[in-house]
C-alpha positions as semicolon CSV with decimal commas, in nm:
position;residue;x (nm);y (nm);z (nm)
1;X;7,097;-1,776;-5,778
2;X;7,346;-1,577;-5,570
3;X;7,103;-1,287;-5,550
4;X;6,827;-1,495;-5,387
5;X;7,068;-1,621;-5,121
6;X;7,170;-1,269;-5,034
7;X;6,805;-1,170;-5,008
8;X;6,733;-1,469;-4,783
9;X;7,034;-1,384;-4,566
10;X;6,917;-1,025;-4,520
11;X;6,570;-1,154;-4,431
12;X;6,715;-1,396;-4,172
13;X;6,925;-1,116;-4,021
14;X;6,616;-0,901;-3,974
15;X;6,439;-1,182;-3,795
16;X;6,718;-1,242;-3,547
17;X;6,797;-0,883;-3,459
18;X;6,599;-0,729;-3,175
19;X;6,555;-0,361;-3,097
20;X;6,775;-0,398;-2,787
21;X;7,046;-0,563;-2,991
22;X;7,023;-0,893;-2,805
23;X;6,928;-1,237;-2,924
24;X;6,564;-1,316;-3,004
25;X;6,344;-1,377;-2,700
26;X;6,532;-1,129;-2,484
27;X;6,293;-0,853;-2,379
28;X;6,422;-0,570;-2,169
29;X;6,313;-0,599;-1,803
30;X;6,112;-0,275;-1,807
31;X;5,913;-0,384;-2,112
32;X;5,846;-0,729;-1,959
33;X;5,712;-0,575;-1,637
34;X;5,489;-0,337;-1,831
35;X;5,359;-0,619;-2,051
36;X;5,291;-0,838;-1,746
37;X;5,110;-0,551;-1,571
38;X;4,899;-0,489;-1,881
39;X;4,816;-0,858;-1,906
40;X;4,720;-0,873;-1,538
41;X;4,504;-0,563;-1,575
42;X;4,334;-0,716;-1,880
43;X;4,277;-1,043;-1,691
44;X;4,127;-0,850;-1,397
45;X;3,903;-0,653;-1,634
46;X;3,787;-0,971;-1,807
47;X;3,726;-1,146;-1,472
48;X;3,515;-0,849;-1,361
49;X;3,314;-0,864;-1,683
50;X;3,270;-1,239;-1,638
51;X;3,147;-1,194;-1,280
52;X;2,903;-0,924;-1,390
53;X;2,780;-1,138;-1,679
54;X;2,729;-1,436;-1,444
55;X;2,540;-1,215;-1,195
56;X;2,324;-1,078;-1,477
57;X;2,254;-1,432;-1,595
58;X;2,163;-1,542;-1,242
59;X;1,929;-1,242;-1,201
60;X;1,774;-1,318;-1,540
61;X;1,712;-1,679;-1,438
62;X;1,551;-1,570;-1,111
63;X;1,334;-1,308;-1,286
64;X;1,229;-1,562;-1,548
65;X;1,142;-1,821;-1,282
66;X;0,935;-1,564;-1,089
67;X;0,759;-1,457;-1,410
68;X;0,682;-1,818;-1,502
69;X;0,548;-1,884;-1,150
70;X;0,335;-1,570;-1,168
71;X;0,194;-1,668;-1,506
72;X;0,118;-2,020;-1,386
73;X;-0,068;-1,881;-1,083
74;X;-0,260;-1,636;-1,305
75;X;-0,357;-1,917;-1,544
76;X;-0,474;-2,138;-1,258
77;X;-0,663;-1,845;-1,105
78;X;-0,838;-1,783;-1,438
79;X;-0,959;-2,145;-1,448
80;X;-1,068;-2,124;-1,084
81;X;-1,249;-1,798;-1,165
82;X;-1,453;-1,983;-1,428
83;X;-1,545;-2,246;-1,171
84;X;-1,653;-1,973;-0,929
85;X;-1,904;-1,850;-1,187
86;X;-2,043;-2,204;-1,215
87;X;-2,062;-2,229;-0,835
88;X;-2,253;-1,898;-0,827
89;X;-2,500;-2,029;-1,084
90;X;-2,558;-2,345;-0,882
91;X;-2,608;-2,137;-0,565
92;X;-2,869;-1,919;-0,740
93;X;-3,048;-2,226;-0,876
94;X;-3,051;-2,383;-0,529
95;X;-3,193;-2,064;-0,380
96;X;-3,471;-2,064;-0,640
97;X;-3,561;-2,435;-0,606
98;X;-3,418;-2,578;-0,283
99;X;-3,660;-2,871;-0,253
100;X;-3,740;-3,172;-0,463
101;X;-3,530;-3,381;-0,694
102;X;-3,383;-3,079;-0,871
103;X;-3,261;-2,944;-0,537
104;X;-3,098;-3,279;-0,454
105;X;-2,920;-3,285;-0,789
106;X;-2,808;-2,926;-0,756
107;X;-2,672;-2,992;-0,406
108;X;-2,476;-3,290;-0,542
109;X;-2,327;-3,073;-0,818
110;X;-2,250;-2,797;-0,563
111;X;-2,071;-3,052;-0,343
112;X;-1,872;-3,177;-0,640
113;X;-1,769;-2,821;-0,734
114;X;-1,672;-2,749;-0,372
115;X;-1,456;-3,063;-0,367
116;X;-1,288;-2,965;-0,694
117;X;-1,216;-2,616;-0,564
118;X;-1,083;-2,757;-0,236
119;X;-0,837;-2,977;-0,429
120;X;-0,708;-2,657;-0,589
121;X;-0,663;-2,497;-0,246
122;X;-0,968;-2,273;-0,278
123;X;-1,176;-2,198;0,033
124;X;-1,512;-2,026;0,058
125;X;-1,532;-1,715;0,276
126;X;-1,817;-1,504;0,404
127;X;-2,072;-1,669;0,630
128;X;-2,339;-1,527;0,860
129;X;-2,198;-1,458;1,205
130;X;-1,844;-1,399;1,074
131;X;-1,680;-1,070;1,171
132;X;-1,669;-0,822;0,881
133;X;-1,316;-0,786;0,739
134;X;-1,273;-0,528;0,460
135;X;-0,977;-0,727;0,324
136;X;-1,199;-1,033;0,266
137;X;-1,551;-0,893;0,246
138;X;-1,729;-0,628;0,043
139;X;-2,024;-0,469;0,225
140;X;-2,316;-0,434;-0,016
141;X;-2,565;-0,332;0,252
142;X;-2,591;-0,248;0,620
143;X;-2,881;-0,379;0,826
144;X;-2,983;-0,227;1,158
145;X;-3,059;-0,517;1,388
146;X;-3,046;-0,569;1,763
147;X;-3,024;-0,947;1,707
148;X;-2,664;-0,958;1,577
149;X;-2,335;-0,830;1,704
150;X;-2,221;-0,501;1,548
151;X;-2,004;-0,536;1,233
152;X;-2,082;-0,904;1,179
153;X;-2,219;-1,061;0,863
154;X;-2,595;-1,121;0,869
155;X;-2,639;-1,227;0,505
156;X;-2,423;-1,323;0,207
157;X;-2,517;-1,185;-0,134
158;X;-2,232;-1,366;-0,313
159;X;-1,975;-1,601;-0,164
160;X;-1,610;-1,504;-0,166
161;X;-1,309;-1,731;-0,214
162;X;-0,946;-1,745;-0,111
163;X;-0,657;-1,951;-0,240
164;X;-0,394;-1,986;0,024
165;X;-0,353;-1,642;0,175
166;X;-0,474;-1,457;-0,138
167;X;-0,832;-1,339;-0,179
168;X;-0,951;-1,446;-0,523
169;X;-1,283;-1,274;-0,482
170;X;-1,418;-1,090;-0,177
171;X;-1,753;-1,203;-0,040
172;X;-2,038;-0,959;-0,093
173;X;-2,211;-0,935;0,241
174;X;-2,475;-0,755;0,444
175;X;-2,324;-0,618;0,764
176;X;-2,509;-0,579;1,095
177;X;-2,529;-0,249;1,277
178;X;-2,684;-0,214;1,615
179;X;-2,945;0,058;1,631
180;X;-2,834;0,352;1,840
181;X;-2,975;0,357;2,189
182;X;-3,286;0,570;2,222
183;X;-3,214;0,928;2,315
184;X;-3,310;1,009;2,671
185;X;-3,643;1,186;2,689
186;X;-3,618;1,545;2,792
187;X;-3,813;1,622;3,102
188;X;-4,022;1,930;3,104
189;X;-3,934;2,178;3,374
190;X;-4,190;2,195;3,654
191;X;-4,432;2,476;3,622
192;X;-4,369;2,524;3,253
193;X;-4,674;2,537;3,056
């Protein structure tokens, strides 16, 4: 067994000798400073990556929240849009048969629809006498009339609706225009004939 002890001794000697010739654990000062600087640089690089990753995550969360809010609003608007079609049908039926028991029933249904839309924050826009606003109204006709103020609504072809400050559907309206004043009559020159 003497040969295995010699081999073990040589192995132990290799473990204890350091390149600088000193005992294990002694690192030359220059190498220690360089290693510490490299470690600090690596820590700074990793901290920068962490900060960037956290900022990206925060931006992703905000984008996702905005997207979810947008989709929720679009879904609610789609349901409201369906109700607007029903309201239009009721309005047409009321215009066709305003009197009698059918008219009473239709008015009750119209009131119920209006209340449902109001609970959802939906308001009707476009009424005779209102000032025409191209952001909220769509002019489907112009009527020359001396009885209404210029650029006001004289008739509503289809009601419009808003939800908060957003126009869900512009009102289709007939807009008043005042007729131009009559042109002054030309006087004939005296003696012309």
